Coordinates of C-alpha atoms in Angstrom, one line a residue:
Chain A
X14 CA 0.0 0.0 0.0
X15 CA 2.0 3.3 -1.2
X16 CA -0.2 5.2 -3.7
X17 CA -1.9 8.6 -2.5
X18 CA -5.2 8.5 -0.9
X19 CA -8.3 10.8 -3.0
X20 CA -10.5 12.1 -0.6
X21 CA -13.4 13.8 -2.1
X22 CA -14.9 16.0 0.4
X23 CA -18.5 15.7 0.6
X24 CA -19.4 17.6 3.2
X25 CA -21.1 20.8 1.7
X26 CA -23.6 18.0 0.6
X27 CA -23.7 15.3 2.2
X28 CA -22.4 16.5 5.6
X29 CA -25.3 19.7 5.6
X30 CA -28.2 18.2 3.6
X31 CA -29.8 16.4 6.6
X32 CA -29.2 19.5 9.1
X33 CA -32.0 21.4 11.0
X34 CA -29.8 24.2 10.7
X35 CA -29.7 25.3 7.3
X36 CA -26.2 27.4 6.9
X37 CA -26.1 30.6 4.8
X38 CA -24.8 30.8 1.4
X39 CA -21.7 32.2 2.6
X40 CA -20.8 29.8 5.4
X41 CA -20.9 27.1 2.6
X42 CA -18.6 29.3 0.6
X43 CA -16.3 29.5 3.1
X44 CA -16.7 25.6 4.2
X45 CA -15.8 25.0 0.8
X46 CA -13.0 27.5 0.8
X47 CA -11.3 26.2 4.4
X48 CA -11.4 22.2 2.4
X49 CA -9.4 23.8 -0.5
X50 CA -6.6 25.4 1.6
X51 CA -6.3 22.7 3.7
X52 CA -6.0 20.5 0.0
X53 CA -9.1 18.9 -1.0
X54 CA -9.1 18.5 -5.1
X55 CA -12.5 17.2 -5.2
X56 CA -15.1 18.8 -3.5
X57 CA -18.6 17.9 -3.9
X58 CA -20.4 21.4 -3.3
X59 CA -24.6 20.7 -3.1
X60 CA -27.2 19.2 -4.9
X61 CA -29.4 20.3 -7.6
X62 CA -32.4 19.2 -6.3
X63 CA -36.3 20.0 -5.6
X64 CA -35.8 22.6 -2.7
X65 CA -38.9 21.9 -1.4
X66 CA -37.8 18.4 -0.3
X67 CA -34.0 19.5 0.5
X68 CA -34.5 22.8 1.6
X69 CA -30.8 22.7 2.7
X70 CA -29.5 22.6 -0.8
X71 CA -32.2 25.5 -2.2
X72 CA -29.1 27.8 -3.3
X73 CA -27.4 25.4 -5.0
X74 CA -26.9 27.5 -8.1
X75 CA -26.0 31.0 -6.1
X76 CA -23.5 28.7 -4.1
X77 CA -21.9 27.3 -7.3
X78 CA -21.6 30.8 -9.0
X79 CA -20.0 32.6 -6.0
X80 CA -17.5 30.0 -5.6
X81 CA -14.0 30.7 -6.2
X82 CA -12.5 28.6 -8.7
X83 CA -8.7 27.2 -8.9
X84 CA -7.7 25.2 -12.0
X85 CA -6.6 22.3 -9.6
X86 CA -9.5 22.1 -8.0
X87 CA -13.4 20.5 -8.9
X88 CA -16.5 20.9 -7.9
X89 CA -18.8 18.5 -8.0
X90 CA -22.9 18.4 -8.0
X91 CA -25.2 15.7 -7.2
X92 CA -28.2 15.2 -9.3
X93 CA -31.2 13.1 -10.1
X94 CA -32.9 13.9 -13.0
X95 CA -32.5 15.9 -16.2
X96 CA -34.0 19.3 -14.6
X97 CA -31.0 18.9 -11.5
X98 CA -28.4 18.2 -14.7
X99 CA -29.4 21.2 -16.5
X100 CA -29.1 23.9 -13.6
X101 CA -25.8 22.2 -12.4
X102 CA -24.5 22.4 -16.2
X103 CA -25.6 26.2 -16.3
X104 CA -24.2 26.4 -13.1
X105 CA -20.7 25.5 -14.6
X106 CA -19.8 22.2 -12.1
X107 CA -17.2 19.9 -13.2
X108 CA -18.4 16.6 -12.3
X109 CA -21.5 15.5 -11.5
X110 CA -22.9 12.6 -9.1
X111 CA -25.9 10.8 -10.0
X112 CA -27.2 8.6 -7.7
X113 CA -28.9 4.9 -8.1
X114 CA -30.4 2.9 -5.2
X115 CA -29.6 -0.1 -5.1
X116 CA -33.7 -1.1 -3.6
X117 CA -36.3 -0.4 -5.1
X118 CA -38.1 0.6 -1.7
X119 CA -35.6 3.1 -1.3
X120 CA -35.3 4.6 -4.5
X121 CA -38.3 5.6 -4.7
X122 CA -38.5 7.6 -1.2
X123 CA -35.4 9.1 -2.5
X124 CA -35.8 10.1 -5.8
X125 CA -39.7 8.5 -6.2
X126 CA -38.6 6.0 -9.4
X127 CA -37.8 2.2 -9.4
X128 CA -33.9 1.5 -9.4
X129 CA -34.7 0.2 -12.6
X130 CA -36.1 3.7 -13.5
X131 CA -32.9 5.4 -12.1
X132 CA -30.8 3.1 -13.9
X133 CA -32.5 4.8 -16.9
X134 CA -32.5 8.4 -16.2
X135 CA -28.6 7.6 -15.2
X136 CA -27.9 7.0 -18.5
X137 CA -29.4 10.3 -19.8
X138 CA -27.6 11.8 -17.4
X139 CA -24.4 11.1 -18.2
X140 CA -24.6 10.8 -21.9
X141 CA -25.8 14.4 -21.4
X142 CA -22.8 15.8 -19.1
X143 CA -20.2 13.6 -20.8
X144 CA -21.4 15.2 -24.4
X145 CA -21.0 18.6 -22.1
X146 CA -17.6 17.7 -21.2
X147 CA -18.3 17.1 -17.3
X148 CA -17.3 14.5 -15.2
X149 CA -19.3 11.8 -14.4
X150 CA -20.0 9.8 -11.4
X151 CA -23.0 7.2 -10.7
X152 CA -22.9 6.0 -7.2
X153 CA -25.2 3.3 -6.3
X154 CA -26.4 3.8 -2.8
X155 CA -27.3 1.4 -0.2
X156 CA -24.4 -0.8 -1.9
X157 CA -24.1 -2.6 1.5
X158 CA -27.6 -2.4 3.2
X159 CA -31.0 -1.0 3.2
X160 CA -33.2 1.3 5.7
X161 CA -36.5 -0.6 4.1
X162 CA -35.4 -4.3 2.6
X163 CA -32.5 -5.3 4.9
X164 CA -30.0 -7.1 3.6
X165 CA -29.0 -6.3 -0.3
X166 CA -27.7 -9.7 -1.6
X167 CA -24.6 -9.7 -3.8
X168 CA -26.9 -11.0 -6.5
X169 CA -29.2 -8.1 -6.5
X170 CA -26.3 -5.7 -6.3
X171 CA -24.4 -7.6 -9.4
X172 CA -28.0 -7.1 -11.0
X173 CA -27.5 -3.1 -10.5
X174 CA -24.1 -2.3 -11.1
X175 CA -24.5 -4.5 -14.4
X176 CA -27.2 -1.4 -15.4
X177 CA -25.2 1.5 -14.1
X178 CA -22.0 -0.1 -15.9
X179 CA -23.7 0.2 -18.9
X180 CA -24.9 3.9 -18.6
X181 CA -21.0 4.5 -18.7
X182 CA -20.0 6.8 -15.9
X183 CA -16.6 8.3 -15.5
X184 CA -16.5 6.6 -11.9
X185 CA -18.6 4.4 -10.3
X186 CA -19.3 4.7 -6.8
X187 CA -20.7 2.4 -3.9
X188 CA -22.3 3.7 -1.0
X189 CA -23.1 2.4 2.0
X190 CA -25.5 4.9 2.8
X191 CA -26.7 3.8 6.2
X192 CA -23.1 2.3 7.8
X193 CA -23.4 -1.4 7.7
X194 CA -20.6 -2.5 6.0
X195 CA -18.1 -4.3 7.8
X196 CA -14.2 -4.9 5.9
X197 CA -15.3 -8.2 4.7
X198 CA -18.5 -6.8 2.7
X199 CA -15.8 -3.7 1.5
X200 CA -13.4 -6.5 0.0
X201 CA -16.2 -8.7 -1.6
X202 CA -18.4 -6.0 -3.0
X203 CA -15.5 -3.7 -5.0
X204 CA -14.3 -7.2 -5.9
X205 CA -17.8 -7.4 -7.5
X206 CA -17.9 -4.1 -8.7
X207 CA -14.3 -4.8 -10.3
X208 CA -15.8 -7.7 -11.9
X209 CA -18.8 -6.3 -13.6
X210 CA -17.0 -3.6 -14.5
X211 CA -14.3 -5.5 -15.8
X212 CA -11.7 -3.3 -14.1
X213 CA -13.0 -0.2 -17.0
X214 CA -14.1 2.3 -14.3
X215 CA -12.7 3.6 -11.5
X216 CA -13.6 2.5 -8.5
X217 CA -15.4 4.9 -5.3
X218 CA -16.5 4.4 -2.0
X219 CA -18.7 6.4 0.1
X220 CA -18.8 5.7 4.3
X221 CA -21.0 6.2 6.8
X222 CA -19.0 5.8 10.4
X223 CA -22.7 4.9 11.9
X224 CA -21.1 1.5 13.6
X225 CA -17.9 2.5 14.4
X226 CA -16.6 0.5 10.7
X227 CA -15.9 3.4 8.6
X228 CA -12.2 3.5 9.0
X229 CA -12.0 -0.1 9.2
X230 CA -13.9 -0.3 6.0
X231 CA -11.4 2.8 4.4
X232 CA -8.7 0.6 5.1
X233 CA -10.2 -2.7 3.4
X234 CA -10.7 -0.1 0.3
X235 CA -7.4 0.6 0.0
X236 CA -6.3 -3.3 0.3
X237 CA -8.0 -3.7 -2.5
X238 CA -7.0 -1.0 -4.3
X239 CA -9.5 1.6 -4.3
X240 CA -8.2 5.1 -3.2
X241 CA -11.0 7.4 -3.9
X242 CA -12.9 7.4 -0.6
X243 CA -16.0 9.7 0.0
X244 CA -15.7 11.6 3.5
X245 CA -17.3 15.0 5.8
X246 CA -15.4 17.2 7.8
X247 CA -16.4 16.8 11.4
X248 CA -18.5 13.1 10.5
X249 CA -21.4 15.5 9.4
X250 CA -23.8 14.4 6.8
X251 CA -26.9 11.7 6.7
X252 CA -29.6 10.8 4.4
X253 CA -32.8 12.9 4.6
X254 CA -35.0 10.1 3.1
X255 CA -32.8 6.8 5.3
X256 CA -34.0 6.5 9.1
X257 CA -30.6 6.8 11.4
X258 CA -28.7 7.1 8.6
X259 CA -25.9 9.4 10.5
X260 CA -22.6 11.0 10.2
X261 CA -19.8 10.1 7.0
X262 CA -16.6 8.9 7.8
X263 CA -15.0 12.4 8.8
X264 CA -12.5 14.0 6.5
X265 CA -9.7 14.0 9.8
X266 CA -10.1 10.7 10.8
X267 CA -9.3 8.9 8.0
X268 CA -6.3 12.0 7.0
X269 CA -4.6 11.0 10.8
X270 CA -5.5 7.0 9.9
X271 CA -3.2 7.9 6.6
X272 CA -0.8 10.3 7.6
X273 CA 0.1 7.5 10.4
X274 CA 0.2 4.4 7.7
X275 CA 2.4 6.4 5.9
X276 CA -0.5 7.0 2.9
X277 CA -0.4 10.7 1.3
X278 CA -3.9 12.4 1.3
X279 CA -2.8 15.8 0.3
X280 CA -4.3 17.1 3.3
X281 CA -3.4 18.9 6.0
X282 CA -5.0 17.5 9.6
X283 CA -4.7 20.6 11.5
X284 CA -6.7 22.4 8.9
X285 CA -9.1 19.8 8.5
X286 CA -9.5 19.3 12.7
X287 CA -10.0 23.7 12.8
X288 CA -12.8 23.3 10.1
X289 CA -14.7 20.8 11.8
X290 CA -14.7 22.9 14.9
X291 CA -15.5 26.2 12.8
X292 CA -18.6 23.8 11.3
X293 CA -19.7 22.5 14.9
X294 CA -20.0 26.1 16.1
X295 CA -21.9 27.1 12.6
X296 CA -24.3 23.6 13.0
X297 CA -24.6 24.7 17.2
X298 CA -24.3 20.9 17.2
X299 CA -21.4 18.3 18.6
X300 CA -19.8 16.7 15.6
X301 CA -19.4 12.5 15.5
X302 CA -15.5 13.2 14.3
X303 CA -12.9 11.4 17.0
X304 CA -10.2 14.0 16.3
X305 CA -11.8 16.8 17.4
X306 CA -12.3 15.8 20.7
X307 CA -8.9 13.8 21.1
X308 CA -6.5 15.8 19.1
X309 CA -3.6 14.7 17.2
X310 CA -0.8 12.0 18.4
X311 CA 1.8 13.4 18.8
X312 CA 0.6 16.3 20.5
Chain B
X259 CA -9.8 -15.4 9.1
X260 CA -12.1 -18.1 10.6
X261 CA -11.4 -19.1 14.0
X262 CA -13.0 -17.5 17.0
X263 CA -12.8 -14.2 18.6
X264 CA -12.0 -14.5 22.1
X265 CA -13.3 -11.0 23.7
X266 CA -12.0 -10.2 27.4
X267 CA -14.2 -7.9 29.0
X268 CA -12.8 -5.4 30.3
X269 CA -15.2 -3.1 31.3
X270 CA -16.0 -3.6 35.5
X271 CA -12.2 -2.8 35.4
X272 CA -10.8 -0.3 32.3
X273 CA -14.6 0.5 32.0
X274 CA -15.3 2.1 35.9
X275 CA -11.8 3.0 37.1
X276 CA -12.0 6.1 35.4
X277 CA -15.9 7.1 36.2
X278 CA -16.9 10.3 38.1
X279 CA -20.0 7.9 39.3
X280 CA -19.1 4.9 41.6
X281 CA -20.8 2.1 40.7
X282 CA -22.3 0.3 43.9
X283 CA -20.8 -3.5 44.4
X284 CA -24.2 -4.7 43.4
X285 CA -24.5 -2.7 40.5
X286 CA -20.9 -4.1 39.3
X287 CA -22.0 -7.6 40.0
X288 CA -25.0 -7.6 37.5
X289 CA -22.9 -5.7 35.1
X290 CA -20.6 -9.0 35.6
X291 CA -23.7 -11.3 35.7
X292 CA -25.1 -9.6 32.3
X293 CA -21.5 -10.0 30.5
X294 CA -21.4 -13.6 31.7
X295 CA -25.0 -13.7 30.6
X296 CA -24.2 -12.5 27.1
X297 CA -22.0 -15.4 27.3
X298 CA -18.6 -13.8 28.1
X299 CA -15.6 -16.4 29.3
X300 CA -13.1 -13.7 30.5
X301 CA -14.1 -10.9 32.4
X302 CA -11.1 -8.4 33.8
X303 CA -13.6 -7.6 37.0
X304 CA -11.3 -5.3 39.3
X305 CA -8.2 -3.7 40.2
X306 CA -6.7 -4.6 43.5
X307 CA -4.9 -1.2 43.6
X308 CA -4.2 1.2 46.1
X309 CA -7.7 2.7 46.8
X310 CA -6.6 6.3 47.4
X311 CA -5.5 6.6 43.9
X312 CA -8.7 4.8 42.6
X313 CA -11.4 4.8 44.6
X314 CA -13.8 3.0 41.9
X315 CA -11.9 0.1 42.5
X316 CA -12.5 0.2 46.3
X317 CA -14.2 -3.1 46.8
X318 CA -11.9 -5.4 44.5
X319 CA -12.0 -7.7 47.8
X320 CA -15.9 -7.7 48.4
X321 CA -16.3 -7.9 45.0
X322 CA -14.5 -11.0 44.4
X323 CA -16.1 -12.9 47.2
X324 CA -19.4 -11.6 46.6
X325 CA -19.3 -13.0 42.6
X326 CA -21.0 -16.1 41.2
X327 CA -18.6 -18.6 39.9
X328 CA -19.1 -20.7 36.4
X329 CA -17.0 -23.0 35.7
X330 CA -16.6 -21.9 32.1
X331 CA -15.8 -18.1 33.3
X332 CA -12.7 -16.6 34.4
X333 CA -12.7 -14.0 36.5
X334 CA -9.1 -11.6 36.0
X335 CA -7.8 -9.2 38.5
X336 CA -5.3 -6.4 37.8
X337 CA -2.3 -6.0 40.3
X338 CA 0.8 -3.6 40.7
X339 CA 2.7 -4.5 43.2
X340 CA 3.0 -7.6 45.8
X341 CA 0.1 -5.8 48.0
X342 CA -2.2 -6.8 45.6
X343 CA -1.2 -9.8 44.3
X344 CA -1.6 -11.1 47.8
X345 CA -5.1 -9.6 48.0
X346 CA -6.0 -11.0 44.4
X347 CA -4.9 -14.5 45.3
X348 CA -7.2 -14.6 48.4
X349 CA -9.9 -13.2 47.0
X350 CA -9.7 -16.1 44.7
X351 CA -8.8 -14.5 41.2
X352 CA -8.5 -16.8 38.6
X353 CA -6.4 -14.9 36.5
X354 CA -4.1 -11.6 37.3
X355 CA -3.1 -9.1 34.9
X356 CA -0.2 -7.2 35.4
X357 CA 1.0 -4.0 34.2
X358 CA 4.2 -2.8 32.9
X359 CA 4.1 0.9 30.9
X360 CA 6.4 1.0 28.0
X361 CA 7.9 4.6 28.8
X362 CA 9.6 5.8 32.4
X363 CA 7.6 9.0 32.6
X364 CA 4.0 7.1 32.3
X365 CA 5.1 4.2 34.3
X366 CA 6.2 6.7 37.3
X367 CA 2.4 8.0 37.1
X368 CA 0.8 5.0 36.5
X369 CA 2.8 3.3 39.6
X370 CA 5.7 5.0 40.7
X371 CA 8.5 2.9 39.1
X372 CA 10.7 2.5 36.1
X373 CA 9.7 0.6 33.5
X374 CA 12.8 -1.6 34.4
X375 CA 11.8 -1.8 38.1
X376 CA 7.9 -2.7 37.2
X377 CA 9.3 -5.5 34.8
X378 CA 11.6 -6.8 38.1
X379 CA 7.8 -6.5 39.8
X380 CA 5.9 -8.3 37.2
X381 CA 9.0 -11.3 37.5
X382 CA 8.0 -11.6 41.0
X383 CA 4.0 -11.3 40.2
X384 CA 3.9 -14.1 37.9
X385 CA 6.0 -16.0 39.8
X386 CA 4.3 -15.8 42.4
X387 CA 0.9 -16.0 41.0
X388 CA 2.2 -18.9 38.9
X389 CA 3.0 -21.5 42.1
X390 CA -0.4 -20.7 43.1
X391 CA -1.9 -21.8 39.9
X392 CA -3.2 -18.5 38.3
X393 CA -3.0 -17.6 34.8
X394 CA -0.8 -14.3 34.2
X395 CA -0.9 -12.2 31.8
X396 CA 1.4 -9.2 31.4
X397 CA 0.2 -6.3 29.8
X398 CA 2.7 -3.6 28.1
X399 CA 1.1 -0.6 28.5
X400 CA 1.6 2.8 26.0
X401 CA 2.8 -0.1 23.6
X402 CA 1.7 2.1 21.0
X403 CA 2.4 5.8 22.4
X404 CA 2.5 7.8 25.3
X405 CA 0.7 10.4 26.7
X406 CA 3.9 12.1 27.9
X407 CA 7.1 10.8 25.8
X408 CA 5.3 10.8 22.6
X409 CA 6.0 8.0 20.4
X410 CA 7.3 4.9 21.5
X411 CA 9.7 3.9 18.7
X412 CA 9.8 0.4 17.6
X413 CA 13.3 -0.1 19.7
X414 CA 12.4 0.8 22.9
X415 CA 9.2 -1.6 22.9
X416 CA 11.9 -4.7 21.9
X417 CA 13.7 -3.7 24.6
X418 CA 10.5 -3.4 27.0
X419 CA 9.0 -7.0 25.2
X420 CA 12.2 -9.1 25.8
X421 CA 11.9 -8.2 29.7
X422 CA 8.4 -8.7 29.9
X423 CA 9.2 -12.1 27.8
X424 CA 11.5 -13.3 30.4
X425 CA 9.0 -12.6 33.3
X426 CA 7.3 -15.9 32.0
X427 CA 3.9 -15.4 31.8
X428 CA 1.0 -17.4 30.2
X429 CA 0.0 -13.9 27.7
X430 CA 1.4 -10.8 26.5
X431 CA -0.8 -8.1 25.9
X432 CA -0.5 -4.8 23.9
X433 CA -2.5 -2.0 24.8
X434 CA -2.8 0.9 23.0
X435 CA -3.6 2.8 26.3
X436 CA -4.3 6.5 24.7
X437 CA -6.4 5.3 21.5
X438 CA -3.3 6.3 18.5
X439 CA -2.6 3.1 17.0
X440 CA -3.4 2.4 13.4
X441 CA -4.0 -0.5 12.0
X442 CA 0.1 -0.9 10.3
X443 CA 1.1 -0.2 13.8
X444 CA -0.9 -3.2 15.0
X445 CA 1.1 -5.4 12.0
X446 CA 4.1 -4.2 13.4
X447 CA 4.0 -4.2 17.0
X448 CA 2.6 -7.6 17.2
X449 CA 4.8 -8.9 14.7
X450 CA 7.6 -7.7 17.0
X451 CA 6.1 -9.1 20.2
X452 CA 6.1 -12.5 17.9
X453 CA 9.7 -12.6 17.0
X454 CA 11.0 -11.4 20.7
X455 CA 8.4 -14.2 22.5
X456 CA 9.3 -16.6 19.5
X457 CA 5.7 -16.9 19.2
X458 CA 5.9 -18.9 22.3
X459 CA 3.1 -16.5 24.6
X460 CA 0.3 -16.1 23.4
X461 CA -0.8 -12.4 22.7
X462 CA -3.6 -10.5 23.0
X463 CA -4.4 -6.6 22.8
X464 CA -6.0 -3.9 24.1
X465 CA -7.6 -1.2 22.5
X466 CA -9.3 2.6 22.3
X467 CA -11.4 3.7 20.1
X468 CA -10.1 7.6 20.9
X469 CA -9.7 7.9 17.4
X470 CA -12.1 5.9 15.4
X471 CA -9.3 3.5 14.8
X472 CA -10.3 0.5 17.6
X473 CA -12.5 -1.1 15.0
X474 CA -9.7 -1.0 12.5
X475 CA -6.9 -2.1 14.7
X476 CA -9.2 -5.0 15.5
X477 CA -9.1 -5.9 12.2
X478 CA -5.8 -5.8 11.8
X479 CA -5.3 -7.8 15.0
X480 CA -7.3 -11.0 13.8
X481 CA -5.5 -10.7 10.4
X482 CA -2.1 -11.0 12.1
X483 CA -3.5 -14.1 14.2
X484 CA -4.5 -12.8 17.0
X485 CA -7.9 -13.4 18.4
X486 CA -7.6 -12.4 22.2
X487 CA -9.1 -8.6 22.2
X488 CA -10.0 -6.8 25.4
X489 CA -13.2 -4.9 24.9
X490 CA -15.4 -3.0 27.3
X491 CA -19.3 -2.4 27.2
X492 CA -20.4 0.5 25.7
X493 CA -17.0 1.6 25.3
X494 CA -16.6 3.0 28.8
X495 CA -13.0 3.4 30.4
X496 CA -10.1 5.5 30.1
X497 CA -6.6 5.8 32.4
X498 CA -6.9 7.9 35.0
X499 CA -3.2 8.7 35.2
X500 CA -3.2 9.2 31.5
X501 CA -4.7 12.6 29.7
X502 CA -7.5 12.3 27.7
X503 CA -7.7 8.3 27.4
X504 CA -10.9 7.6 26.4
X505 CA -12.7 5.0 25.8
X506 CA -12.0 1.2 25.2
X507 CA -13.5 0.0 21.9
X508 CA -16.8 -1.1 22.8
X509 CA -18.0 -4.9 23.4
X510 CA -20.6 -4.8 21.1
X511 CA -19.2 -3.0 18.2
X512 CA -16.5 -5.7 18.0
X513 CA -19.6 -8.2 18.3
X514 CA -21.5 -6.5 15.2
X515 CA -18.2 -6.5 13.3
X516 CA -16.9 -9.8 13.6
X517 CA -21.0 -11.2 13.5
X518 CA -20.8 -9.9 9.9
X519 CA -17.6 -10.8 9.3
X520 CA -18.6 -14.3 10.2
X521 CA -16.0 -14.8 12.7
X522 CA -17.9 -15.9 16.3
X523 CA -17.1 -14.3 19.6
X524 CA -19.9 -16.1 21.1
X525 CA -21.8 -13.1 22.7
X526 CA -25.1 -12.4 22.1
X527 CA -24.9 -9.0 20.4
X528 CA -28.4 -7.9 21.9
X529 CA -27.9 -8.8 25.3
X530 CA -24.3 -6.8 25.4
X531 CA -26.1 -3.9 23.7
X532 CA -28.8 -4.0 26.2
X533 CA -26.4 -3.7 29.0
X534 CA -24.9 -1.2 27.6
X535 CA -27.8 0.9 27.9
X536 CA -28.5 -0.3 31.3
X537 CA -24.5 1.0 32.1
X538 CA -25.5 4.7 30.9
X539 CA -28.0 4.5 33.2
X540 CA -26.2 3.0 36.1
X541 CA -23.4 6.1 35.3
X542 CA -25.8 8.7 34.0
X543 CA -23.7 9.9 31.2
X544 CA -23.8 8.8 27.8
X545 CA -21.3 5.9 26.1
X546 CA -19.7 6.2 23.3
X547 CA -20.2 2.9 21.8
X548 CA -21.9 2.9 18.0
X549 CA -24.4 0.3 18.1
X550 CA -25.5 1.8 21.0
X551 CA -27.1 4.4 19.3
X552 CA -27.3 2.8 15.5
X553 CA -28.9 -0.5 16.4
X554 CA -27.9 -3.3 14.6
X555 CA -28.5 -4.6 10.7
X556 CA -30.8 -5.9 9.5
X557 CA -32.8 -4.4 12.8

């Protein structure tokens, strides 16, 4: 294990979308802004979807025109449908994220369509932003578990990312929206993924720390080779439409995991650790991150 | 990775030693009664230490004569010094543990010698201990970093393993008392402790989950070959001569992990989580444990 580690920082979406406190336009600017000097590459900014169900994300396209741009740098947006792609392409992102649940049960609370459905509208999607010459993720949540069905069995799963293979994303993702997973299920379902794909598309994993496995799990990734991990400064983030579906992996736990195995992450862990305070006192709420309350070792 | 996981529980020892709230000797023996319930076959249940310096650990003696004996359980005192050894074996231990902090500076707090002097100790401790037919284990403490000296490089813990090897005990423990190992530490450190014990002791470890890495470092442990892990319920515990030492990893987080994994403990992951919640209760504060607060999957 010696190549870098790509964290894409997902907490301007992921980590606020599920918050009662909704933060201003210009705290996400400068959420955004404290991830980039303390050397996040990837950042995935907000969502471009219907505000009256994610109210947190309504200024998605004011937040994506005020933000400062740096040629080493993208911003990604998440979307769901063709109305989401067109504001984020007008709003200039460079990748997008289109999401695919893996259960039918919970695809439709979160984006009312059969996986099936999604699978379709996935394809438009990024046959649309690839002809726009953006970036193009489809992650496949509840990869590893579901709120509604319980288990996701390795057949259904194969099932799914055999469709989102096909609608020929950039990267493709697994989620494990609701933090199930254990390392065992990391190692056997990217081995899947790896499979269907026939090792054509970059591998991405998204954690949830909701059982303590997240950084177990980060580590299986990157035993099997996948080095694009999903994570949220502080732990912030959950699902809006997935009961108890609570904080992602945070952004400093998995840079001090790293930075201690010797693994480059480009980031800097002080930075990272002042953020997620800055983003507790902005969220007036106790962040799930370890680091913040321990500190670094060595002092 | 397919043999058993055998979990020590830790936590009427590591788990209330560092509590503002004294639990009642009752109250500790149906926190014992409900581990051995959940079908736990080691249980560290007291410290027969100086009660000025930890007055949780006041009743060690009355707690020991007052517990209901299995014959499939083992019940583990800690001891320091002779003092307590003597007051372990007549209370009728049936195993002690003994400590031995990798670094001068933390040893003098934890017990007012050298590391050198509490190796000379633990000699006389197991040997002791040994003619009256106890199991001993020896525990390094700090083997992974200090609270004071920093890091603990990989030569001063040879140096601190080969005298704890020739004190001749029937296990070697690691503990990663202040929570900073990562998972390539655990590789290496017990790799180490193989080659200086000639993989003649068996090992085991100890872990925090201070900073989201005990689930990891678990992991790792297993991987390496070794199955003994101490683990308290609900993740209570911390050293009260050590700076922010927080919890152990938490009895039933390892229980959902290694469930899924497929690897038994033989606990009843329900019944440990119950008890868990019964332990906030009995402290009034809340554990940090995950599944504590997650519930398990599928629920």
């Amino acid at each position: 294990m010696t190549a870098g580690i790509d964290i894409v920082e997902v907490s301007p979406r992921d980590g606020l979308q599920n918050e009662a406190t909704v933060l201003t336009t210009d705290d996400k600017i400068e959420l955004v802004d404290r991830a980039v000097r303390a050397g996040a590459r990837r950042v995935e900014v907000t969502s471009f979807v219907n505000p009256a169900r994610v109210p947190q994300m309504a200024d998605a396209d004011e937040l994506m025109a005020a933000l400062p741009r740096h040629d080493a740098v993208r911003y990604a947006g998440l979307v769901m449908n063709r109305r989401g792609l067109d504001r984020a392409l007008v709003a200039g992102v460079d990748e997008i994220n289109v999401v695919v649940v893996a259960t039918d049960t919970f695809c439709g609370r979160n984006q009312g369509m059969t996986t099936a459905q999604a699978c379709d509208t996935a394809a438009e999607l990024v046959r649309t932003a690839g002809a726009a010459g953006v970036f193009t993720t489809v992650t496949v949540g509840a990869a590893f578990g579901c709120p509604f069905e319980g288990e996701v069995p390795l057949s259904r799963l194969r099932e799914v990312l055999a469709r989102v293979r096909d609608t020929g994303p950039d990267e493709l993702a697994l989620a494990d929206t609701i933090g199930v997973a254990v390392p065992s299920d990391v190692t056997d379902r990217l081995a899947l993924a790896r499979e269907v794909t026939e090792s054509r598309t970059p591998l991405r994993l998204h954690l949830h720390d909701t059982r303590h496995t997240g950084v177990a799990n980060a580590v299986a990734a990157v035993r099997a080779g996948v080095t694009t991990l999903d994570a949220s400064i502080g732990g912030a983030g959950g699902c809006p439409f997935a009961p108890a579906a609570t904080g992602n992996v945070a952004t400093e736990d998995l840079v001090y995991l790293f930075d201690r195995m010797g693994r480059s992450t480009g980031l800097d862990l002080g930075t990272i650790t002042s953020t997620a305070s800055w983003l507790e006192r902005r969220l007036g709420k106790q962040l799930p991150g370890a680091l913040l309350r321990a500190g670094p070792f060595p002092a």
